[in-house]
XYZ file of C-alpha atoms in Angstrom:
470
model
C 201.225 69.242 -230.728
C 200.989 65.368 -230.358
C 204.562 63.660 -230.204
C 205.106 60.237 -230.679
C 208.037 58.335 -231.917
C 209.599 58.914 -234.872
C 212.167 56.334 -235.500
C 214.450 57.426 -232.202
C 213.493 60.670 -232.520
C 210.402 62.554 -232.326
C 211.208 66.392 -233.501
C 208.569 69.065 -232.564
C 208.665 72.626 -233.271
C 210.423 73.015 -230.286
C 213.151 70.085 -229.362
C 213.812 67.026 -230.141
C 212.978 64.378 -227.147
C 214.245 60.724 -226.821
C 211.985 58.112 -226.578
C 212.627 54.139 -225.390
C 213.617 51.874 -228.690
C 210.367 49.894 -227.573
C 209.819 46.773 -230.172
C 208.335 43.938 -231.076
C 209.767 41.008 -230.059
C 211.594 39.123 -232.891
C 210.634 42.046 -235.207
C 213.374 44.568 -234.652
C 210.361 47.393 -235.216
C 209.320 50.036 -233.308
C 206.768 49.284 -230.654
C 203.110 48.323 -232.069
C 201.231 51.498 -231.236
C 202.809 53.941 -233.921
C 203.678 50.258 -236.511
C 202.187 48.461 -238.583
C 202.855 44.286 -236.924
C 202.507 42.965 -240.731
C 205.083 45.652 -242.733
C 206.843 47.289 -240.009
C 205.900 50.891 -241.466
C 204.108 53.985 -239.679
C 200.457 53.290 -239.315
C 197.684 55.789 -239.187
C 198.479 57.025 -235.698
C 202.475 58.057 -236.296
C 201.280 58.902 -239.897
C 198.880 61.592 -238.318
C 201.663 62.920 -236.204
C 203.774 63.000 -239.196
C 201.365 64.803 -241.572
C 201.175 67.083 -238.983
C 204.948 67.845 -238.589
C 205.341 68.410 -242.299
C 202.507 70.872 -242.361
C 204.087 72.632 -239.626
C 207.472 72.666 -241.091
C 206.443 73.952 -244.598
C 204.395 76.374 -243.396
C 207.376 77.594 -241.224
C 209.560 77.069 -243.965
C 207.676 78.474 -246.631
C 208.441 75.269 -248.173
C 205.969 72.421 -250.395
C 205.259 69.121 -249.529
C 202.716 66.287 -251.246
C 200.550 63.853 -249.791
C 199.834 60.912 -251.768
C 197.136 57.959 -251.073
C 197.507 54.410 -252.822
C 194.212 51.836 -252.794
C 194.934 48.578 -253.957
C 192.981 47.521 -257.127
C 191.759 43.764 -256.546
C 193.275 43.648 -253.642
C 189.828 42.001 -252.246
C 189.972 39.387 -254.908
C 193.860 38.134 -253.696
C 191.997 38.023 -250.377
C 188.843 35.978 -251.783
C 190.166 33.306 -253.666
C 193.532 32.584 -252.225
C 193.244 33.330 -248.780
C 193.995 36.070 -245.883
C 197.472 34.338 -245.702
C 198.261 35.531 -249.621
C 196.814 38.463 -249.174
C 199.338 39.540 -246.123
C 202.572 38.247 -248.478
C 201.251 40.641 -251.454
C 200.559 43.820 -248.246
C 204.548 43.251 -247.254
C 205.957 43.481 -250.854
C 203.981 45.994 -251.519
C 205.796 47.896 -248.097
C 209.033 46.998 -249.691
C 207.662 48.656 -253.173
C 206.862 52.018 -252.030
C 209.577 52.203 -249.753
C 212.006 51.420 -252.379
C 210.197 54.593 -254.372
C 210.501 57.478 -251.966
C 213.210 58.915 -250.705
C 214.383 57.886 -247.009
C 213.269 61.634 -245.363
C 210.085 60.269 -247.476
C 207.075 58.616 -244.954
C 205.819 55.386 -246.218
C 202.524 54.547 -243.510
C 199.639 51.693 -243.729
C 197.120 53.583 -242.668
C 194.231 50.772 -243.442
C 193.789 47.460 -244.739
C 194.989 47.788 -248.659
C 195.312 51.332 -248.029
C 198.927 53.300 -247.913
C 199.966 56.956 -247.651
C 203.080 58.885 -248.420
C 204.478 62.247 -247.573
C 206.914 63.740 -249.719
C 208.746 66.393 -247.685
C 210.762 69.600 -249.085
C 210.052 68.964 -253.013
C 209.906 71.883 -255.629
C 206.679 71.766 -256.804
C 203.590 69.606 -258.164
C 205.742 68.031 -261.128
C 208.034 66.185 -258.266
C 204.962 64.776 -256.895
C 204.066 63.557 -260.547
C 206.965 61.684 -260.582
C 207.114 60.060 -257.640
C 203.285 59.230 -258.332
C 204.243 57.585 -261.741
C 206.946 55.700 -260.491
C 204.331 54.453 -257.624
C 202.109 53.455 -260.261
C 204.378 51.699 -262.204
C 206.389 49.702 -259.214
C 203.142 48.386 -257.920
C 202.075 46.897 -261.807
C 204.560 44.604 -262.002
C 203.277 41.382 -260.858
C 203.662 39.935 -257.685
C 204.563 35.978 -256.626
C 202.308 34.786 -254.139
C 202.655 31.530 -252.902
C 203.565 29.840 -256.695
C 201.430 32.146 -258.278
C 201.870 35.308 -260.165
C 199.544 37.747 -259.343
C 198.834 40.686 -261.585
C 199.320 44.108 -259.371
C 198.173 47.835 -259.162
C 196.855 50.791 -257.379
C 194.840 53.940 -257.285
C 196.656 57.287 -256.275
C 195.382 60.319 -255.078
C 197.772 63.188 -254.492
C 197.534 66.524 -252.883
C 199.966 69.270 -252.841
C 200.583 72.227 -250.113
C 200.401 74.931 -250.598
C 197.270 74.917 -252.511
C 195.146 71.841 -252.087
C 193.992 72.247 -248.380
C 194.575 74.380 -245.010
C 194.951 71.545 -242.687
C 196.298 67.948 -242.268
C 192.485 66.742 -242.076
C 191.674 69.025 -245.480
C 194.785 67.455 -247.385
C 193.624 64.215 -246.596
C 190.449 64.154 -247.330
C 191.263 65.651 -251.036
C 193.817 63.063 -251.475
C 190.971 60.180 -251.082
C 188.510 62.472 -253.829
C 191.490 61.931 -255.735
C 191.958 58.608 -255.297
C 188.323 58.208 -255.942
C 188.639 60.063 -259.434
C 191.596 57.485 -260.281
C 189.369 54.403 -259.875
C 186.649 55.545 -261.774
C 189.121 56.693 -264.733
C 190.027 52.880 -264.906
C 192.043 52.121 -261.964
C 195.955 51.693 -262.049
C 196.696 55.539 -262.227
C 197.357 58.761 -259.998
C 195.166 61.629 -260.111
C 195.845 65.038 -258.925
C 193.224 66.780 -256.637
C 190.977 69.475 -258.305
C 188.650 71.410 -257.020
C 185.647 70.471 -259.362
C 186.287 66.791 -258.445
C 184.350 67.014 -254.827
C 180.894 66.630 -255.977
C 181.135 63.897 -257.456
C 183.657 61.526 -255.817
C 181.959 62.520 -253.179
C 178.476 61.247 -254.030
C 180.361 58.454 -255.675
C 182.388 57.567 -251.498
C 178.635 58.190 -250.084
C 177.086 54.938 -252.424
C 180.274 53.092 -252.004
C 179.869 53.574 -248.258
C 175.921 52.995 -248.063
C 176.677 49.864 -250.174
C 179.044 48.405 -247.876
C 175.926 48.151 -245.409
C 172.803 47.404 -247.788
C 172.812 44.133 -247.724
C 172.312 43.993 -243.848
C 170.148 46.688 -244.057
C 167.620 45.052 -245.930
C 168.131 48.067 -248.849
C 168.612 45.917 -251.372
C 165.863 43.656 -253.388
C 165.126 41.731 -256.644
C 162.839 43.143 -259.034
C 161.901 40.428 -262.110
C 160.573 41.307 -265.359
C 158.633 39.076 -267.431
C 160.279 37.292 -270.671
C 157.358 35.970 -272.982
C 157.489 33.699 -274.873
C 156.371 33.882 -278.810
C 153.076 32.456 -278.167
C 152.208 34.577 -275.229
C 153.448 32.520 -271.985
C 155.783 34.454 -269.631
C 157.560 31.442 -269.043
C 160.717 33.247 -267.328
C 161.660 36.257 -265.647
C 164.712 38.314 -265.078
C 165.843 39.215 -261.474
C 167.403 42.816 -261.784
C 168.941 44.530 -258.893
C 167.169 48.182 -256.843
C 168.355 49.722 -254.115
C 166.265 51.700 -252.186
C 168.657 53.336 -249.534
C 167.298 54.907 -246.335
C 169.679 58.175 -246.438
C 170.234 58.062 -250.360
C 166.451 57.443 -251.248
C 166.476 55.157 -254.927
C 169.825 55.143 -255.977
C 169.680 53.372 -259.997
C 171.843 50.865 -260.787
C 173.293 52.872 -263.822
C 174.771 54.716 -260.497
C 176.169 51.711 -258.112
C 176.719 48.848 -260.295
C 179.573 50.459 -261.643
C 180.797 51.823 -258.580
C 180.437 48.390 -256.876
C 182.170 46.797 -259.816
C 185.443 49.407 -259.205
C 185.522 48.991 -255.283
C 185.134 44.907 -255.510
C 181.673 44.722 -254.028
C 180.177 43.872 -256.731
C 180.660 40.316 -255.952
C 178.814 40.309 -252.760
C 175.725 41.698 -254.721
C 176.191 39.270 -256.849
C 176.208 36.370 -254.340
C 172.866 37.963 -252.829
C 171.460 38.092 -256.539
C 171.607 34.518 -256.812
C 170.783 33.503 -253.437
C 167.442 35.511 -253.677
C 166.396 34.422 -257.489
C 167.087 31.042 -256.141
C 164.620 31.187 -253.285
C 162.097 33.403 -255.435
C 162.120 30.721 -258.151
C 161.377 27.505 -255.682
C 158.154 29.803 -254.646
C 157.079 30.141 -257.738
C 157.902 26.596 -259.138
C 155.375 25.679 -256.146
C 153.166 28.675 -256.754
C 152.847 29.793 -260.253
C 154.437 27.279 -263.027
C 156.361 23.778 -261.896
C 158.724 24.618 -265.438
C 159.071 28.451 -264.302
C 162.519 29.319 -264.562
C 164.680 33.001 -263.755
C 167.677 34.803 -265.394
C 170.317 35.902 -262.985
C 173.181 38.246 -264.668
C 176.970 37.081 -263.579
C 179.527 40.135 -262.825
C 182.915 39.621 -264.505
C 184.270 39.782 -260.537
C 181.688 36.399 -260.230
C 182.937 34.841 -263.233
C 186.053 35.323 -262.205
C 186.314 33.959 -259.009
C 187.493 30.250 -259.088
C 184.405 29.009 -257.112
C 181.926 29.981 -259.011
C 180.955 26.789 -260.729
C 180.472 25.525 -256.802
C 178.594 28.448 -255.520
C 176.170 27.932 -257.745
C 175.963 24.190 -256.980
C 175.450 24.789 -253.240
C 172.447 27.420 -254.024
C 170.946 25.280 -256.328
C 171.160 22.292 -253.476
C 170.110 24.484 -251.039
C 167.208 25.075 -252.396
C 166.737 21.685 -254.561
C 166.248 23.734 -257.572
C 167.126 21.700 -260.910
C 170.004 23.599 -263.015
C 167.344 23.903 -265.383
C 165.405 26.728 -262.916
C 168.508 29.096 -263.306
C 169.435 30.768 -266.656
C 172.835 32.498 -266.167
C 173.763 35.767 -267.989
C 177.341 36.892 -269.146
C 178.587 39.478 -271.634
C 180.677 38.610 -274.380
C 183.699 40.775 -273.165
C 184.110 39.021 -269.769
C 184.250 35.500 -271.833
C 186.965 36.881 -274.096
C 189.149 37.865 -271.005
C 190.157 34.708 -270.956
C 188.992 32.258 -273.512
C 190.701 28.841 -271.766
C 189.507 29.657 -268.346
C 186.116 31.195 -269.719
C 185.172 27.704 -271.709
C 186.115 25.935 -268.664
C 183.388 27.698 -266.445
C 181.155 27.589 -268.952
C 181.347 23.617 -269.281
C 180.761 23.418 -265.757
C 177.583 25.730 -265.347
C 176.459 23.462 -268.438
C 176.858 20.400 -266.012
C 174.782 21.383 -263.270
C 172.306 21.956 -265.963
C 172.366 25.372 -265.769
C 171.066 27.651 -269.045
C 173.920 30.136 -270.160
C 172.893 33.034 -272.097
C 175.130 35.710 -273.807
C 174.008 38.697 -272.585
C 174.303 42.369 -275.275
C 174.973 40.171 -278.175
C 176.280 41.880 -280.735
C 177.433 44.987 -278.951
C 181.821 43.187 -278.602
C 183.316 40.097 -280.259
C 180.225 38.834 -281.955
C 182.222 35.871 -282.910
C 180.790 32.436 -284.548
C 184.125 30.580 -283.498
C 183.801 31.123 -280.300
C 179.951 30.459 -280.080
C 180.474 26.855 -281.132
C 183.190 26.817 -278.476
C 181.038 27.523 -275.789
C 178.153 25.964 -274.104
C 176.103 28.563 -274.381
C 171.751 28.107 -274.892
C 170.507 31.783 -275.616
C 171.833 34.874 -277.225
C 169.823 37.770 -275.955
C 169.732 40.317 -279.132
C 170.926 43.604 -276.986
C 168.176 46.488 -276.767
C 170.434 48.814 -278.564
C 169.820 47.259 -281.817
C 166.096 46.757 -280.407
C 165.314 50.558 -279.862
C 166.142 50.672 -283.584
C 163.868 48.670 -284.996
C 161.623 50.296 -287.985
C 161.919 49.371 -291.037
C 164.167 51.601 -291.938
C 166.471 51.035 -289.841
C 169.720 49.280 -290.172
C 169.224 47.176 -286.739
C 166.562 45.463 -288.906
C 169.458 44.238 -290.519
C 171.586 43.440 -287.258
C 168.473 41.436 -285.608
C 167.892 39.294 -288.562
C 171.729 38.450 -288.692
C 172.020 37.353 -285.283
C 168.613 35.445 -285.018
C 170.087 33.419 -288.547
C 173.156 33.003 -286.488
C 171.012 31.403 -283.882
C 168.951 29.267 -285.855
C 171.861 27.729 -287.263
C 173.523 26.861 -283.623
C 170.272 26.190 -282.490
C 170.174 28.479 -279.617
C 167.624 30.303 -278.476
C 166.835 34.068 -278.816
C 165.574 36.296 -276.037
C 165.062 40.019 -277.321
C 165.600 43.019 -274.342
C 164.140 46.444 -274.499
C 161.310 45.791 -276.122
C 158.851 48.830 -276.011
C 156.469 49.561 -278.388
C 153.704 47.585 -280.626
C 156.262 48.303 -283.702
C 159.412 47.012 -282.382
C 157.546 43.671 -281.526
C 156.092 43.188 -284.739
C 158.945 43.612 -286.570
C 160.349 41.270 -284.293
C 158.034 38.889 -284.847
C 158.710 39.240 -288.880
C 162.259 38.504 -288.364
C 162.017 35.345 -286.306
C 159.230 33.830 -288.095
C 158.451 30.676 -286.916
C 161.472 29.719 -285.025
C 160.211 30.932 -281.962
C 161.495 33.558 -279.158
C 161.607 35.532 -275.746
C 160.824 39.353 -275.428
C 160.836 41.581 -272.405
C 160.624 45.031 -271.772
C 157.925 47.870 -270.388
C 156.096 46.940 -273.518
C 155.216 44.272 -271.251
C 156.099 45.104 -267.886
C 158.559 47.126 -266.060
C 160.779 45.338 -263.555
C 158.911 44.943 -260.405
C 158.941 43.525 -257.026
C 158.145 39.859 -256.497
C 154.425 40.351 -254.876
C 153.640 42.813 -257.788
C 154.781 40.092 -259.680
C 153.200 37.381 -258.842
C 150.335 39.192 -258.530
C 150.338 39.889 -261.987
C 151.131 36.571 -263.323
C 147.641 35.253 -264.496
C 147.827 38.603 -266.745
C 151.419 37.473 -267.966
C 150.401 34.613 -269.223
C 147.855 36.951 -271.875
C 150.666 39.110 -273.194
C 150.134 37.541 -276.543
C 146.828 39.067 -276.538
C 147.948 42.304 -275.188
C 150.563 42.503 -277.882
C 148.539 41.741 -281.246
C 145.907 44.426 -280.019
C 148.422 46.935 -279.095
């Protein structure tokens, strides 16, 4: 098998052999092909070698050993908003974490960026893995200070165990990341042992993560907009929703990889190529199809977030000398609430570019009139839960009339989502009365590409018609 060093020593199943203490200068570590230059711990190569040795000892041995892989949550975000420089500071003490939790026969290796592997050697069983999993877990939670600034911590763990949850090095690893997989989607910040049933799915889950990573150069992605009339018949805006259309995955629906790109962080670069495109597609069809025309874009709580936001959307706008006033901005209630302070303050600035701000699934979390009069918001859109409800007699009636009172008495306006049939729109129409309104939905259009669109747009502008003859 492979040798290479191993601290001084290097122990194969035959004898040991002594290699030169080659370092890095100033570092006192091992030399850089079998180190990591940032922690000083194995990386992926010496890792390798070292999975390798324990499998060979154990199964000598007859003994158990565990495997465990650690992905750090919002790791990318450190990176994104204060710099490459923080996020090396929070890689080393997280080095001095998980070193500080194993035991020293224990490996600790960086094996990618944010990504770190352990092998527990000659434990009893499965429940010694558990423990050393938990204590993982729990030593990377604590927060971290990075440069001034504490920084709220955690990872994802995957563990495998041998006997039992692969044949080979290669097999044990790749389990480990299906678990690791299952402990993001369960809500990050945990370990997960490996099962057999969880394959299918993590794995379908790691082949959208992975096609994601590339869709956006690809060209896989677009913007599909659907129409929001207005209560006299004028689709005056549209919504730009998200498809992805992948060449190996075919249509993949965003009930699939929003949520997956909202675990593994990429959710923010969709979101920056969401705005960028409904941006462009609005100038078009300010020139085009209505100089008022105007396009809802939805914010992710990783865009909100982020402390540039309020200047990202400044520099679209100005790259494409759109008024504020072209852009209507989307965010649920929960992602204000995170953080009320720092919510209101994003929110004021949005408002001063001249932006629209609309609370999107209104009534569905807080649902609170203190904070509405906090906030700068201009629309609450009435979410299509309580829309698919709507008969009379059904208690939804009840909802929408409650929050289109609590709109008329902010003044905001009301933009209704999901709306379907002939019924649902005329009791809609009972409830707002004259105080006016946006609906969309396949009652009037499905979501579709921007040609289709605009192809379509003279009909748009008839929906009124379309709708009292329904």
């Amino acid at each position: 098998m492979p040798c290479v060093p191993s601290r001084a020593t290097c122990f194969t199943s035959a004898s040991p052999r002594i290699f030169p203490n080659w370092s890095i200068p100033g570092s006192g570590w091992p030399t850089w092909p079998y180190y990591d230059t940032l922690t000083g711990l194995p990386n992926r190569v010496l890792f390798q070698d070292r999975l390798n040795q324990a499998l060979v000892q154990a199964r000598r041995d007859k003994d158990h050993f565990a495997l465990l892989l650690a992905d750090l949550d919002n790791f990318k975000t450190v990176n994104d908003t204060l710099g490459h420089a923080a996020g090396d500071d929070l890689l080393v003490e997280v080095a001095k974490r998980l070193k500080a939790s194993v035991r020293e026969v224990d490996t600790v290796a960086r094996i990618g960026g944010d990504e770190f592997a352990l092998i527990l050697t000659r434990i009893q069983g499965p429940e010694d893995a558990a423990k050393v999993a938990a204590h993982v877990v729990e030593a990377l939670a604590r927060s971290y200070r990075v440069q001034g600034l504490d920084i709220t911590g955690g990872a994802s763990l995957g563990v495998t165990f041998w006997p039992g949850d692969g044949d080979s090095a290669d097999a044990l690893l790749k389990n480990a990341d299906v678990a690791m997989y299952r402990a993001k989607e369960r809500g990050r910040n945990n370990y997960q042992f490996f099962t057999s049933d969880m394959a299918d799915g993590v794995v379908d889950a790691m082949r959208i993560e992975s096609g994601l990573r590339q869709a956006i150069e690809a060209g896989e992605l677009a913007m599909y907009y659907q129409p929001q009339v207005s209560s006299d018949g004028r689709a005056v805006s549209a919504e730009a929703l998200m498809r992805w259309h992948s060449r190996e995955l075919g249509w993949v629906p965003p009930s699939r990889f929003i949520p997956i790109a909202e675990r593994t962080g990429l959710i923010a670069s969709l979101g920056d190529f969401a705005l960028w495109q409904a941006c462009r597609q609005c100038l078009a069809w300010r020139e085009r199809l209505a100089p008022d025309f105007r396009i809802a874009v939805n914010l992710s709580a990783a865009q909100f977030k982020h402390e540039g936001l309020v200047e990202r959307v400044a520099t679209v706008l100005h790259e494409f000398n759109l008024p504020g006033s072209a852009l209507e901005l989307e965010i649920t209630e929960s992602v204000i609430m995170e953080d009320v302070a720092r919510g209101q303050s994003v929110l004021a600035g949005l408002k001063q570019l001249g932006c629209k701000l609309a609370i999107d699934d209104f009534g569905t979390g807080y649902s609170s009139l203190a904070y509405l009069k906090r906030f700068s918001v201009d629309v609450l859109k009435i979410d299509k839960s309580f829309i698919d409800g709507l008969d009379e007699a059904s208690d939804d009636v009840s909802v929408a009339e409650a929050i289109v009172s609590l709109a008329r008495s902010l003044g905001l306006d009301v933009v209704a989502e999901g709306v379907e049939t002939a019924a649902q729109l005329e009791v809609l129409r009972r409830i707002v009365g004259d105080y006016g309104y946006l609906a969309q939905g396949y009652f009037y259009s499905p979501p579709v590409p921007a040609p289709e669109f605009e192809q379509r747009f003279p009909a748009f502008r008839q929906l009124r018609l379309v709708g009292e003859h329904a």
